[in-house]
Each structure stands twice: as structure tokens, then as C-alpha cells.
XYZ file of C-alpha atoms in Angstrom:
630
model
C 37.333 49.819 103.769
C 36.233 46.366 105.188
C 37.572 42.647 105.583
C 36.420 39.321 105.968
C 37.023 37.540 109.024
C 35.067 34.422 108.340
C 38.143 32.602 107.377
C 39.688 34.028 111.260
C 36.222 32.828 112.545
C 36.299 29.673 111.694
C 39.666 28.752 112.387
C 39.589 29.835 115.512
C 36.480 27.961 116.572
C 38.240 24.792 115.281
C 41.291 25.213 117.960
C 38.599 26.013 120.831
C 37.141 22.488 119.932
C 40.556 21.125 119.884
C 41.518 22.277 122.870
C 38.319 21.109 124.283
C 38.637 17.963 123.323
C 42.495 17.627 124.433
C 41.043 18.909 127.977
C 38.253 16.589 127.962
C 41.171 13.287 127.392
C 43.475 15.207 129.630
C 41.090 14.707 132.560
C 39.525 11.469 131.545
C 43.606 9.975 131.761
C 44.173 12.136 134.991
C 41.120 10.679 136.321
C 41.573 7.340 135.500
C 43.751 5.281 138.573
C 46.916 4.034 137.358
C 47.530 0.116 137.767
C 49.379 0.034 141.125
C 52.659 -1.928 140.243
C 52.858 -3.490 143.639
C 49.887 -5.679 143.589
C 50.830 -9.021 143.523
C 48.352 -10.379 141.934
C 45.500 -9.423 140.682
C 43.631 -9.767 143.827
C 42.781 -6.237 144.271
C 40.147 -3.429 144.827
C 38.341 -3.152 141.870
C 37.496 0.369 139.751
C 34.729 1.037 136.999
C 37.690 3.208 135.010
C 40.315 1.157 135.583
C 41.962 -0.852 132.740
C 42.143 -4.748 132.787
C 44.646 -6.619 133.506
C 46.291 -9.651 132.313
C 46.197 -12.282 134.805
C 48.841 -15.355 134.508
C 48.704 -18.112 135.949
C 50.288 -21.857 135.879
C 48.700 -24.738 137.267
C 50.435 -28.075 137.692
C 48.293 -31.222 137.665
C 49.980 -34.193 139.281
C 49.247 -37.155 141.842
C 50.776 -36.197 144.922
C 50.896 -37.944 148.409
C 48.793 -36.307 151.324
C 50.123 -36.553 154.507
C 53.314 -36.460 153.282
C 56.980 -35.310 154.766
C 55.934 -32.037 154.127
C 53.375 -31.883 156.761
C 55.780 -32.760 159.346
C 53.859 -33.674 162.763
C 50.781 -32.845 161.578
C 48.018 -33.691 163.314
C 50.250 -33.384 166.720
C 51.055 -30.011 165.820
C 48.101 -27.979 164.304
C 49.820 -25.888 162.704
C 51.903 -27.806 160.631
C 48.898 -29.029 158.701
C 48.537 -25.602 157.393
C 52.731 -26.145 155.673
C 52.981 -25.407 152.450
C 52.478 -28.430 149.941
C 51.000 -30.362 152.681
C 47.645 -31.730 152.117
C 46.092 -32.875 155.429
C 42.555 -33.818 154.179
C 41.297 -36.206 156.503
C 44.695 -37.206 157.983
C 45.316 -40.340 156.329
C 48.436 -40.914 153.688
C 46.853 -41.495 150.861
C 47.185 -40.804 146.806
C 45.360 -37.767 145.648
C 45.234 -35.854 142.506
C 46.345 -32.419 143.315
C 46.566 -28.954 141.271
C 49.837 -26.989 142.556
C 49.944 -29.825 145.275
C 47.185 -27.862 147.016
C 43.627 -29.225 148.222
C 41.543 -27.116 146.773
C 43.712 -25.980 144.195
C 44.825 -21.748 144.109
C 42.066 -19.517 144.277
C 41.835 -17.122 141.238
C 40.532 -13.648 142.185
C 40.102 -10.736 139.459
C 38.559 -8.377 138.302
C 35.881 -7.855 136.261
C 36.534 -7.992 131.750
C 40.761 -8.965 133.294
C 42.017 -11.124 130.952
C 42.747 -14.661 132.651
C 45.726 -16.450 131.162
C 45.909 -20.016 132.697
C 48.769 -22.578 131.811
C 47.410 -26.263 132.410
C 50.692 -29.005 132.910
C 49.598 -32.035 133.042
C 52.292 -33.720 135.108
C 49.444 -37.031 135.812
C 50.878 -40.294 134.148
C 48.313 -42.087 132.478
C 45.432 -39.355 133.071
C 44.098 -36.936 130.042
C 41.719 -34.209 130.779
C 40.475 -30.270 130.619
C 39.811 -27.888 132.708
C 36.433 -26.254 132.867
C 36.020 -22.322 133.843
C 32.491 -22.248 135.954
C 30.832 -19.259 135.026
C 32.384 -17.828 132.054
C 30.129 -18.224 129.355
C 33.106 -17.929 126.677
C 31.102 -15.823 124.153
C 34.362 -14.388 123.076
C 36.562 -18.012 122.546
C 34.118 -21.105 123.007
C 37.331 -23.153 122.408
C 38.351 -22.534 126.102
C 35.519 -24.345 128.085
C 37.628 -27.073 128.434
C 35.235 -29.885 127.853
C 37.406 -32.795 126.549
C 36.542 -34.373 123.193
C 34.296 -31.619 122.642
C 35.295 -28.163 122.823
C 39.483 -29.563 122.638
C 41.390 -32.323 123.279
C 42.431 -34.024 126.051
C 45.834 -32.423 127.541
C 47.692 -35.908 127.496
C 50.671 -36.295 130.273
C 53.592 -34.414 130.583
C 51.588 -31.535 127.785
C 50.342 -27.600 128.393
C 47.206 -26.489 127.774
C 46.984 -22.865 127.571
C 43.379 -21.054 128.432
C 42.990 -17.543 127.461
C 39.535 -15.963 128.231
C 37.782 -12.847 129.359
C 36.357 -12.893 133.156
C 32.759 -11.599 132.155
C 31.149 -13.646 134.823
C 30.868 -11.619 137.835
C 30.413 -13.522 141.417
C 31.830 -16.979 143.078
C 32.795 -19.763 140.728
C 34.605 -22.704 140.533
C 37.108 -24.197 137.987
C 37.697 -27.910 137.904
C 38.988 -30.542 136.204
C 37.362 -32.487 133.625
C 36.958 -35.601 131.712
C 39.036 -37.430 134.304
C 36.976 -39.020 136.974
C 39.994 -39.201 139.313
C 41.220 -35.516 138.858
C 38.081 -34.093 138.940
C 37.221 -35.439 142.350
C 40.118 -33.110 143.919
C 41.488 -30.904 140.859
C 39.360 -28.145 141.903
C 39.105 -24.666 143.212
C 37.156 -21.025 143.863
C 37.425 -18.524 141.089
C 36.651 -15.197 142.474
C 35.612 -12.331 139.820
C 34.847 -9.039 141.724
C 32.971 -5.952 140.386
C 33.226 -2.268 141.143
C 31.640 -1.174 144.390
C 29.092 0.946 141.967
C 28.091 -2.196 140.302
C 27.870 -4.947 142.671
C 24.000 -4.939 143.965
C 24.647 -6.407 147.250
C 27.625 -4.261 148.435
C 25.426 -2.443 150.475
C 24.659 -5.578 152.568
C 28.570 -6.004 153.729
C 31.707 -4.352 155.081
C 34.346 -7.011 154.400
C 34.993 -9.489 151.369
C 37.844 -11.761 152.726
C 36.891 -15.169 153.651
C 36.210 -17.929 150.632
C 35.195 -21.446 151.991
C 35.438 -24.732 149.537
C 33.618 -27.432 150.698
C 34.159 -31.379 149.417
C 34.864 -34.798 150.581
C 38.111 -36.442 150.980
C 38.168 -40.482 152.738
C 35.847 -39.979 155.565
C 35.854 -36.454 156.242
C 34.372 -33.209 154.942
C 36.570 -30.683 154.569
C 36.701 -26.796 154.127
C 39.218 -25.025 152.499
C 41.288 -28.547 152.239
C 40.759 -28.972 156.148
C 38.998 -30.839 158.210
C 38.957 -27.831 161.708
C 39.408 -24.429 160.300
C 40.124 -21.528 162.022
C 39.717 -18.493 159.428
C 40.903 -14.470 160.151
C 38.804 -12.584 163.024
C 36.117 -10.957 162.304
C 35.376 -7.397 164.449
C 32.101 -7.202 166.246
C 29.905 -4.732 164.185
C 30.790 -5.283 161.054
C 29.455 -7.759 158.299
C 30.954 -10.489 156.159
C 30.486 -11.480 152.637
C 31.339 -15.251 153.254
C 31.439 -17.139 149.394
C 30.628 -20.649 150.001
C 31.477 -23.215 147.386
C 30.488 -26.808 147.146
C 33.236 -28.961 145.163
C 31.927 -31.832 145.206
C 35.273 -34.614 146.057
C 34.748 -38.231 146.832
C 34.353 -40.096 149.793
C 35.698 -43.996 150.814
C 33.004 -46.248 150.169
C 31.407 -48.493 152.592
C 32.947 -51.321 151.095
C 36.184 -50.263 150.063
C 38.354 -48.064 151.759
C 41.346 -48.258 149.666
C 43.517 -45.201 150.899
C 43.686 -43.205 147.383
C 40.866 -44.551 145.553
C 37.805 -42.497 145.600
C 34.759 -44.178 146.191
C 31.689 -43.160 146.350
C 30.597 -39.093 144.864
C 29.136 -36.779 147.839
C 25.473 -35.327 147.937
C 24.548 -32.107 149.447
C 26.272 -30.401 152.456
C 24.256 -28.571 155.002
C 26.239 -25.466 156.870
C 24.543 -24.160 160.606
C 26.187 -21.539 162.551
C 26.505 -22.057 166.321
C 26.086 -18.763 167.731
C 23.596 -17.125 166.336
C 20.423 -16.037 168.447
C 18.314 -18.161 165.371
C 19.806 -21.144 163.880
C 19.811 -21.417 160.355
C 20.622 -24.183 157.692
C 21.738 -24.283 153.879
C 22.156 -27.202 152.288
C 24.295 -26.653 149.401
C 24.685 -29.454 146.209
C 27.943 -30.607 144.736
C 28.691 -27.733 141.956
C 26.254 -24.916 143.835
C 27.738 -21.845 145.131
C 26.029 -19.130 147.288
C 27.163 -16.217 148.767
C 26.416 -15.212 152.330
C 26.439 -12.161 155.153
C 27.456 -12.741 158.681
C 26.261 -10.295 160.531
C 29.195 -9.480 163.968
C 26.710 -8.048 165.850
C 26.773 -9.999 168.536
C 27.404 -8.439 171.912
C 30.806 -9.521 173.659
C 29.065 -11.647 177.011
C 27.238 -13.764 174.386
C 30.147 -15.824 172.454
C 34.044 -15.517 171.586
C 33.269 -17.066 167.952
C 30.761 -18.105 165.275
C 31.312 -21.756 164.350
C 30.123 -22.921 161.516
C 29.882 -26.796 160.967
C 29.122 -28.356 157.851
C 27.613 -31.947 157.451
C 27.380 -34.138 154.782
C 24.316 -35.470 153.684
C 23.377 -39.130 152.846
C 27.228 -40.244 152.910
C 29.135 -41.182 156.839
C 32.080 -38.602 156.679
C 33.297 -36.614 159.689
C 31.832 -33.185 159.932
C 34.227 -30.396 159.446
C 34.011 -27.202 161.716
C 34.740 -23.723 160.633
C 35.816 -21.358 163.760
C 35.381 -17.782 163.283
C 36.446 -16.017 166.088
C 35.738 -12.150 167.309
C 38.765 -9.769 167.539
C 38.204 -6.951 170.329
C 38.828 -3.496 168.926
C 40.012 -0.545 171.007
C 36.881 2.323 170.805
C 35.482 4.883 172.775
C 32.705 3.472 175.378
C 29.210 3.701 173.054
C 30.630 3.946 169.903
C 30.380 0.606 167.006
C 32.913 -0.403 164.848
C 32.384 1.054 161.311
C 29.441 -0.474 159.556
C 27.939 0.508 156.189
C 24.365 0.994 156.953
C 22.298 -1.880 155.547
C 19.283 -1.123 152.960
C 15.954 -1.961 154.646
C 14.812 -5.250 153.486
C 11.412 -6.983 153.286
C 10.101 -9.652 155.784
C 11.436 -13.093 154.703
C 9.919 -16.496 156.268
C 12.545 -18.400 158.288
C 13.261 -21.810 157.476
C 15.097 -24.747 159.333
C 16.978 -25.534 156.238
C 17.294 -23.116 153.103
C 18.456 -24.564 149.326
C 19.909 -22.249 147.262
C 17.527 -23.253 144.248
C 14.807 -21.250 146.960
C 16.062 -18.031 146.585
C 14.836 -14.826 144.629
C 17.191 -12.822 142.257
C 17.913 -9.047 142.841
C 17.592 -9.112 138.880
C 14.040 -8.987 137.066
C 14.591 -11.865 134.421
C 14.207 -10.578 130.921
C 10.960 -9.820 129.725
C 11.186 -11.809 126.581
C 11.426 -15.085 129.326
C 9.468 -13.842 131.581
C 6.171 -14.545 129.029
C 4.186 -17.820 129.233
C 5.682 -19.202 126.105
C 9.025 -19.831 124.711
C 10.226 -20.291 120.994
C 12.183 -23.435 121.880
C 10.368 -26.245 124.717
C 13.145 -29.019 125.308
C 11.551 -31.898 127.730
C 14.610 -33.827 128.315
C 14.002 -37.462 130.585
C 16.408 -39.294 131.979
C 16.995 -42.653 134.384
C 18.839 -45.251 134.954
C 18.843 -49.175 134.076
C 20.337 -52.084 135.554
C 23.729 -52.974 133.735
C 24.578 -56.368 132.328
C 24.949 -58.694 135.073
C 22.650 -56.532 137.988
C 19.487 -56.910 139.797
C 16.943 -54.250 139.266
C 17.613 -53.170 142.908
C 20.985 -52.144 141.466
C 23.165 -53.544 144.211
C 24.711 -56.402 142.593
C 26.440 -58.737 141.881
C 29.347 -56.894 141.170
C 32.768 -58.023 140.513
C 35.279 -58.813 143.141
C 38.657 -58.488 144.127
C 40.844 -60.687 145.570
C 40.006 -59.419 149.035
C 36.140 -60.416 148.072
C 35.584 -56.373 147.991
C 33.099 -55.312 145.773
C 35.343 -53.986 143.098
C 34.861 -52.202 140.058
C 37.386 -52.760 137.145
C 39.961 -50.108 136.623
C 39.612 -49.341 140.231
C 37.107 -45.927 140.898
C 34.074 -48.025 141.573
C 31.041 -46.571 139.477
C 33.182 -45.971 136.221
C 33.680 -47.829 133.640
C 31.347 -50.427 135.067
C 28.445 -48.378 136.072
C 26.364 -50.486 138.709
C 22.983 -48.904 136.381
C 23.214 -47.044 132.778
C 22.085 -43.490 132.849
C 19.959 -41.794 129.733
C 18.822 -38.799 128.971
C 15.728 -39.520 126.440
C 16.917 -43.469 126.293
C 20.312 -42.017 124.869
C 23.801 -42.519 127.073
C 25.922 -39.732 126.286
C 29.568 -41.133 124.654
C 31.550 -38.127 123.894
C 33.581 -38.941 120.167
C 36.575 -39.340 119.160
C 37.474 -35.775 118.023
C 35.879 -32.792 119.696
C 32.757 -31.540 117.918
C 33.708 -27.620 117.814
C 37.361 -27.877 116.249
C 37.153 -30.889 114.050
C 33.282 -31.318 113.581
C 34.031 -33.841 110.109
C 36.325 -36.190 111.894
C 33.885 -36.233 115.150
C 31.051 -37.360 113.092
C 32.630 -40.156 111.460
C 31.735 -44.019 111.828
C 32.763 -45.138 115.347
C 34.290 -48.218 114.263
C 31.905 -49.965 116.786
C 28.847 -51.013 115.062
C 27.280 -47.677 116.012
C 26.790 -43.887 114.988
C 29.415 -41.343 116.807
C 27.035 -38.336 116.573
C 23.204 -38.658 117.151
C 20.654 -35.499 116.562
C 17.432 -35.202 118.068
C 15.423 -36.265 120.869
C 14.791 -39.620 119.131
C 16.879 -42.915 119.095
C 18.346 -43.428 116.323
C 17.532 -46.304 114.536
C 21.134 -47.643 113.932
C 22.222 -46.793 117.403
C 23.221 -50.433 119.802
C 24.690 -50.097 123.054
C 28.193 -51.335 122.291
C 29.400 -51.123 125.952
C 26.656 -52.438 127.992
C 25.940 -55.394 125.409
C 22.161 -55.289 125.382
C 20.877 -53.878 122.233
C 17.279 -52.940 124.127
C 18.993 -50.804 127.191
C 20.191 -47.482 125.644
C 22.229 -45.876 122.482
C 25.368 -44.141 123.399
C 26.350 -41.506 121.066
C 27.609 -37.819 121.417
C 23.941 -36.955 121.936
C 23.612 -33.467 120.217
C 20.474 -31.169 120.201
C 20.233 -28.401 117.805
C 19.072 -24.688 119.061
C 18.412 -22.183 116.638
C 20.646 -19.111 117.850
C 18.980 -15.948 119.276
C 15.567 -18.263 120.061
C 14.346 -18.246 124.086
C 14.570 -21.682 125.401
C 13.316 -23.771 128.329
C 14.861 -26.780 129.242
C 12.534 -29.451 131.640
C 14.383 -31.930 132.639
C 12.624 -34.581 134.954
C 14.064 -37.739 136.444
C 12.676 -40.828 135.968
C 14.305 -43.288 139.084
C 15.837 -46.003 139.052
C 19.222 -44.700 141.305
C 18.147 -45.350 144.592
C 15.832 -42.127 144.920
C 18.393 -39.689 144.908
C 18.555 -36.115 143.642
C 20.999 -34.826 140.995
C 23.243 -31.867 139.758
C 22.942 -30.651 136.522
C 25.414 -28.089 135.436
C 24.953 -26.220 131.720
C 27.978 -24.874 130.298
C 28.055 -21.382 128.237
C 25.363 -19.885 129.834
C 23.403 -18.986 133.309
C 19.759 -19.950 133.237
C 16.881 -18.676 135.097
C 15.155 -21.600 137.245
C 11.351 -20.984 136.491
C 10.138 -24.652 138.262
C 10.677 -27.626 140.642
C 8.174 -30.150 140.951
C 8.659 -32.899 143.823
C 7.866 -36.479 143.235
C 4.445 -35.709 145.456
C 2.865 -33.957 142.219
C 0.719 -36.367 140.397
C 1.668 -37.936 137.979
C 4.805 -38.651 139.626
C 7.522 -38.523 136.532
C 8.139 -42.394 137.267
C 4.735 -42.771 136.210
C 5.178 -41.815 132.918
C 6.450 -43.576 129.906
C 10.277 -44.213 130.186
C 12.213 -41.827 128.100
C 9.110 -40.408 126.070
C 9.820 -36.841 126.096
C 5.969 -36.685 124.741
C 4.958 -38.089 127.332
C 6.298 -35.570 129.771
C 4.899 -32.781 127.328
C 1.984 -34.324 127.955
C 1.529 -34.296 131.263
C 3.387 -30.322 132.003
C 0.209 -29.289 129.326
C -2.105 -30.829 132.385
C -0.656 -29.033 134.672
C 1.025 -32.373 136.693
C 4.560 -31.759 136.214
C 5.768 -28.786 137.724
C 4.155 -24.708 138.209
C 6.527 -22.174 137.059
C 7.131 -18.844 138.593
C 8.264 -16.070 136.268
C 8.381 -13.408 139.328
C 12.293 -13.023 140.879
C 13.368 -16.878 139.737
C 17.073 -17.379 140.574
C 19.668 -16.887 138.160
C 22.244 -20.254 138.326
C 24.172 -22.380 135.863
C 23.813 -25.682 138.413
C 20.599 -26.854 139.873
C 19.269 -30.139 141.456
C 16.967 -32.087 140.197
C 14.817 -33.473 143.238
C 14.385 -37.274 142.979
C 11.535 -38.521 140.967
C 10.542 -34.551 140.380
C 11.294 -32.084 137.664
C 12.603 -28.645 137.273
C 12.484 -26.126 134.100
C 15.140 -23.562 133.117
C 14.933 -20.436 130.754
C 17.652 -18.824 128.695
C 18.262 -17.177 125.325
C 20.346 -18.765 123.210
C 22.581 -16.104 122.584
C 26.088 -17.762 122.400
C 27.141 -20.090 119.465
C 29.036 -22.766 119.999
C 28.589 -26.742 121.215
C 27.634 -26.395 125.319
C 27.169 -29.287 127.287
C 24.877 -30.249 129.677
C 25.678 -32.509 132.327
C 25.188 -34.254 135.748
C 27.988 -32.588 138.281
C 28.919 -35.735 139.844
C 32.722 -36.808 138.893
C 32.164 -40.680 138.157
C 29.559 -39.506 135.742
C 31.900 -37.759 133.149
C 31.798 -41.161 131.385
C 28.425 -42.609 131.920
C 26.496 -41.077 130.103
C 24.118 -38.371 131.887
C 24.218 -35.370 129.511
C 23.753 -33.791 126.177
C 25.129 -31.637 123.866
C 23.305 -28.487 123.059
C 24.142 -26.646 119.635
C 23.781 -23.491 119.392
C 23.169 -21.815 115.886
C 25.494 -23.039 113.058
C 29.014 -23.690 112.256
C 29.234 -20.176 110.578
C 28.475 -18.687 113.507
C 31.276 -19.824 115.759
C 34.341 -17.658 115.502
C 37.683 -18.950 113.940
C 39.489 -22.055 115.064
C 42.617 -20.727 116.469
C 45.961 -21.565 114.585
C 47.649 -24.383 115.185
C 44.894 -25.345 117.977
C 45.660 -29.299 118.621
C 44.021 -31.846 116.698
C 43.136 -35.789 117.818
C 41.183 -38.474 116.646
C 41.340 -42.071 115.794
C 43.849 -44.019 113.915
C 43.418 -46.839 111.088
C 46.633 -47.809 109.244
C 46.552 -49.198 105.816
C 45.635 -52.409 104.719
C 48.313 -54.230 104.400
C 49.658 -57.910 104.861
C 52.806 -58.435 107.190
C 55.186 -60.892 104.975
């Protein structure tokens, strides 16, 4: 007699995999940490299994008073300065755009892949605006960057804006304010997206990540973190600090018009030194530019009770603003160091008086499809500036005055409207339109109702293109200047400056996407980029084939998403254009958001973009009927 246990077999393989696989989840859940229900926020350690959070916050935009009651005898009493909802700045009363009535607005720390949920109020009569996300290249939602009149509308007063996005950006950021000169020169703030110990390549290099420092201008003072003397939390001797160093940008009085309230006059770079090191270094950070930092506590305790770090605006007379970081004692055993994760060993670097943060290397190899000699997509993008109706070519004046006899621009910030010279990118001023290009792409290309075009394509003027603000038909177009990019394609973008601003330097920031800097050319290479043919991006072709524009170096070039253009020299980035959407690209200073230094990359088509969300807000231009009043 005999039976068949196949059937038995096979059955009971099937529950061994079953209860295999119910182990396997079992333990993967068991493993995996629990969200602990008593962080506040979600500043917190970060974990490679743990789930992301949703991270709300509300921001409230609104012109507040600093040095107000709620500083109470501030500067008499130090410590009052640092009350809640008072903004000291550089201890003058004064008007001041504020976010949460806080100078720099909160800090946003997460985690990486949380889900940041932002409410914008705009509680600012008579100011519209966005808010930008540094950083976050918004593959996922382009309709968050926050770019008015491009990627949404303006949030008019006493309206909420809300921004939903993914934190995919790991490192130091900032958010700010946009499309409003006046907010955006103290709406600002640090936004702080951590990684897992595991993933973060530098967290061998440091024991503690507490201390965040926001530079900018305010009147005539720098200030850090809002302030213009800082005293920040101890640090131990023997350990090392991750120190994330931001550079917002803000406004300073101008020499000719110190109106309490009324920013004046955009700030250049800042330049940090630390008293108390055995070797004195420098690094001179631009508005926009963010590096981050180790301070080593190693010093022994007969040498110094504190690091102090001062920080000095360049080119502009503000007060210098000193950081104090003093050294807390700890009890040990005689011999024995404080607890320090031992540092990788590192090659020889050359020490420089002053460092830029456009000189550094990248941990990261760039890509090897960037890292050829050629590109799919070669961009040579020009710009400079011209003297405006009514100005010398030294661009100094006249200008129009006040009563006072101030030099006085029209609708008070001096440099906007009534820019003292007309900035172009390839002879085009950039004049965002009427409706924003992503959402309503139909209404944003219609007739301008000015004589003009709204949208312009190419790198060429358009024939039907006058300058309808500056009244001189020969200066410029202004149009929403918009560049197409076919999507997945590697790009390089050369942008050069051409003069004619008073031989300055200048930001340019690129939103939806970090770029590898490949080249920087000073104004000593020959030909110098003044030399060439105004606004003739063949021209500049021309001369990068002969080799006098810039040299490129594919080895270890820094990954950024802001970088300054020296004056009179040139500098080329490198990116795949990966992400669909409209990005712009534009000079970091605040009066410039209406001036015209930019463009408007597009990347792949209109199919390509995901859907407009319901019942996103719509704006535009209004023409009533024809009709005849009786």
C-alpha cells in the first residue's frame, strides 16, 4: 500500500515561506524606531529606517517695528535684546519687514524625504510676493518654488499661501521671500535638512551640530543671527563643531539716505576670521552662498576663554558684528580629552589669507556624463548694464530728488523702479508677465498691452520687442525672457559679465537644480569679456573656442546652486536637465527682482510637467468691454 504526499509537501512548504516572510516584516517593524511623540518639532536625530514626518509650519509676513516696546531697555540691558518679538538689528527704531516678527525669520530643521508643510500669511499691506525654498529642486511639485508670476501668483495682503514639498535637498539652505524688494531684504531664514549619520559624508569630521549663524545687513550694521554681538552656547574643549554659515543678503542705509526703514543700498560679500586660532583664516561668503564649517576646540585652556568670530562687510560702511564662542570647562580625570570622534586623515591643503566658497572641491565625483569635454546643450549667456534715461555713463546721476535734496528714487527703495543703469542678459531685461508661465502658460503669453511681446524665446532680440519702461527703443527689450532646454540633455551655462556697474561682482542663483561650477575666469584673462561685442553671445562663443574666456576643471568642481560672477570675468556651470518645469535664473540681490537680471530656463515640454493642482489660484490682467458710459 502507498500514498502520495506531494499534495502534504507542498502545502507545507507554502506555510514555511509564510511564516518566513511574516518573520522577516515582524523584525523589519521591530527594528524600525518608532516616531518619538515628544519631539517638538521636527528638529531631531535623524534615522535611515525611520518614517517621515509631516512638518507644519505657519509663517506670518508683516511690517513690524524694531526696537520696539517689546525689547524693553535694550541696548542697556543685553539681555533684553534677545526678548521675544524684539528685533534689535542695529539698535535703531525703524520699519522692517519681518516673518513671525523675527530677524531672521524661524529656522526650519528636518529631516531628510519629511514632508514640509508651510502656511505663508501675508499680513503686509500693499506688498505681494512668494516665498522661495533654497535647495529643493521641487521635482515632485514645481508649483511650489514660489517664484511670483511664474511658478504662482503673488500671495496679495491679508491671503495664505500654502507650500507643500518634499525636503530632498540635504545640507544648509535658505528660504526667502520673493518678488518683493522690501520683504526680501529681511523675510528670510536657514532651512536646515539633516541626513542619517550613515549618509552624511562629513560626519566623521564633527562631534556636535548645534550652532546655525545667518549673516545680513540691517541700517549700518552687520548682523548674525538678527544681532549685532552674539554670544552662542559653549563649546567643550576637545570636541568639534559643525558651524552652518549662511549669507542672507539684507540691505544697508545708503550713503545718501538714511531714512530709518527704507533699505538702501544691497550688501556684497561678508568675510568671517576667527580670533583665536593659532592660524588666522578668512572666508568671504556672497549674498545667497552658504558653507558649512568645523571648529576644531582643541585649544589648550592657558591659550584663550573663547573663539570670536567677527564678520565684516565688504565694499559697504556697516558696523562689524562679533560672534563670541566661549569654552565650557568639563570635569575629567587629569590626561584624559573630552570625547572626540576620531577625524579621517586628510590630504595637505594650501592655506590661504582669504578662502571663497566657489574655491572649494566636492567630496562627490561629478557625473561622468558632465565630467566629458562636451555637452549636448552650450548656453553663453552675457549680460551688463546701461545708463537709464536721464544718467551719465558713469551711472551716478542725476537722479531725482526729494524735498530734502536727497538723492531719491521714486517709490522710495532707491535702485527699484528707477534703476540708476538697465541690466540685460543677451540685450534682453527680464519683465516677468502678467500670469505665471507654469499654471496659466496661454494667458502669460498674451499681448502685453504695452506695445511689446510678454514672452520672448531665444537668445536673440526679438524684433518687435521696445523697451516700454526705460523709453529708449535702442537700450534693451524687456520680456519674460525664456530659453528652451530639451529635458534629459547635459547643459553648461557661461555666463560672463560685461561692466558697466561700477566693477562689481554678482550672485547668480538657479532655481530647480544644483550645478557643478566647472570655470571662473577673472577680468585679467585676455580678452577681457568687456572687450567683446555687447550682448553677442557669439561673440563670447567665440572667444571660450580660443581659449580666452575661462579654463574649466572637470576634477572635484563644487556642487552649488549660487555662485559669483567676478567683475568683468566669467564662470561656467554643468547640470542635466533632469527636472521639467519653468526655473529661473537670477541675480541674488533683492532690488534686482524687478530689473531685469535673469532668465527663464524651460525645461522639456508642457506634457512633461505634472498636473496643475485643483483649484490652484489664477491672476492675470483685466480689460472690460467696450462700452460707452451714457
Amino acid at each position: 500500500m502507498s500514498c502520495n504526499c506531494s499534495g502534504g509537501g507542498a502545502m507545507l512548504l507554502r506555510a514555511f515561506i509564510l511564516v518566513g516572510l511574516a518573520s522577516v516584516v515582524t523584525t523589519i517593524i521591530y527594528l524600525t524606531p518608532v516616531p518619538n511623540p515628544y519631539y517638538a518639532s521636527c528638529d531631531r536625530p535623524c534615522h535611515e529606517l525611520a518614517w517621515p514626518m509631516i512638518c507644519r509650519y505657519k509663517m506670518s509676513i508683516e511690517t513690524y517695528q524694531a526696537m520696539s516696546g517689546a525689547c524693553g531697555q535694550c541696548p542697556a540691558n543685553a539681555t533684553h535684546c534677545h526678548a521675544a518679538q524684539c528685533v534689535s538689528g542695529d539698535m535703531s527704531a525703524r520699519g522692517v519687514m519681518t516673518a513671525n516678527r523675527m530677524l531672521p525669520g524661524p529656522t526650519l530643521k528636518v529631516c531628510e524625504n519629511d514632508i514640509v508643510v508651510v502656511d505663508v500669511v501675508n499680513r503686509a499691506m500693499g506688498q505681494a510676493m512668494g516665498v522661495h525654498w533654497g535647495g529643493q529642486s521641487q521635482r515632485e511639485f514645481p508649483y511650489m518654488d514660489g517664484v511670483p508670476q511664474l511658478t504662482q501668483c503673488p500671495i496679495n495682503t491679508h491671503t495664505t499661501f500654502q507650500y507643500k514639498f518634499r525636503a530632498v535637498g540635504a545640507g544648509t539652505h535658505l528660504w526667502a521671500a520673493a518678488g518683493s524688494p522690501r520683504a526680501a531684504a529681511s523675510v528670510f531664514g536657514p532651512l536646515v535638512v539633516q541626513q542619517p549619520d550613515n549618509r552624511d559624508p562629513h560626519r566623521q569630521l564633527y562631534d556636535e551640530d548645534v550652532h546655525v549663524l545667518t549673516m545680513s545687513a540691517l541700517g549700518k550694521a552687520v548682523l548674525v543671527n538678527g544681532h549685532s554681538e552674539l554670544q552662542v552656547a559653549p563649546l567643550v574643549r576637545g570636541r568639534r563643531y559643525r558651524l552652518r554659515l549662511l549669507h542672507a543678503g539684507g540691505a544697508a542705509d545708503s550713503a545718501t539716505d538714511a531714512e530709518p526703514g527704507m533699505p538702501g543700498v544691497a550688501t556684497g560679500p561678508v568675510t568671517l576670521s576667527v580670533a583665536g586660532l593659532p592660524l588666522t583664516r578668512a572666508l568671504t561668503l556672497w549674498p545667497g552662498e552658504r558653507v558649512d564649517a568645523v571648529l576644531s576646540a582643541d585649544q589648550p585652556p592657558s591659550s584663550s576663554a573663547a573663539f570670536v568670530l567677527a564678520v565684516h562687510a565688504e565694499g559697504v560702511k556697516l558696523a562689524d558684528a562679533v560672534v563670541t564662542l566661549p569654552f565650557k570647562e568639563v570635569d575629567k580625570k587629569p590626561g584624559v580629552q573630552a570625547a572626540s570622534t576620531p577625524a579621517p586623515d586628510a590630504p595637505d591643503v594650501s592655506v590661504a589669507d582669504v578662502l571663497e566658497g566657489a574655491e572649494l572641491e566636492s567630496l562627490v565625483a561629478m557625473p561622468e556624463q558632465l565630467a566629458k569635454g562636451e555637452v549636448d546643450v552650450r548656453l553663453y549667456l552675457p549680460f551688463d548694464f546701461v545708463p537709464g534715461v536721464g544718467l551719465r555713463s558713469d551711472l551716478r546721476g542725476p537722479q531725482p530728488h526729494n524735498k530734502a535734496g536727497k538723492t531719491r528714487l521714486p517709490m522710495g527703495l532707491p535702485d527699484t523702479p528707477w534703476p540708476r543703469a538697465v541690466p540685460r542678459v543677451c540685450n534682453i531685461s527680464l519683465s516677468l508677465p502678467a500670469a505665471p508661465l507654469l499654471t496659466q502658460p496661454r494667458d502669460a503669453e498674451a499681448y502685453d498691452g504695452e506695445g511689446g511681446v510678454a514672452v520672448c524665446r531665444g537668445l536673440g532680440r526679438p524684433a518687435t520687442c521696445p523697451s516700454h519702461l526705460h523709453g529708449r527703443e535702442d537700450h534693451s527689450c524687456e520680456c519674460a525672457h525664456v530659453i528652451k532646454v530639451p529635458l534629459g540633455s547635459t547643459v553648461e551655462l557661461v555666463l560672463a559679465d560685461q561692466g558697466g556697474d561700477h566693477h562689481k561682482a554678482h550672485v547668480f542663483q538657479l532655481h530647480g537644480y544644483s550645478f557643478w561650477l566647472v570655470g571662473r575666469g577673472a577680468e585679467s584673462r585676455t580678452p577681457s569679456t568687456a572687450q567683446l561685442e555687447r550682448g553677442s553671445w557669439e561673440a563670447l562663443a567665440a572667444a571660450d573656442r580660443q581659449g580666452g574666456l575661462l579654463r574649466r576643471h572637470l576634477h572635484r568642481a563644487v556642487l552649488k546652486d549660487t555662485v559669483a560672477v567676478p567683475a568683468l570675468g566669467a564662470v561656467a556651470l554643468r547640470f542635466v536637465a533632469d527636472n521639467p518645469g519653468y526655473w529661473l535664473l537670477r541675480e541674488q540681490s533683492f532690488f534686482q527682482w524687478p530689473s531685469g537680471l535673469g532668465v527663464i530656463l524651460q525645461v522639456g515640454e508642457e506634457s512633461d510637467l505634472p498636473p496643475i493642482p485643483a483649484d490652484f489660484p489664477k491672476c492675470g490682467s483685466f480689460v472690460g468691454p467696450e462700452f460707452f458710459l451714457m
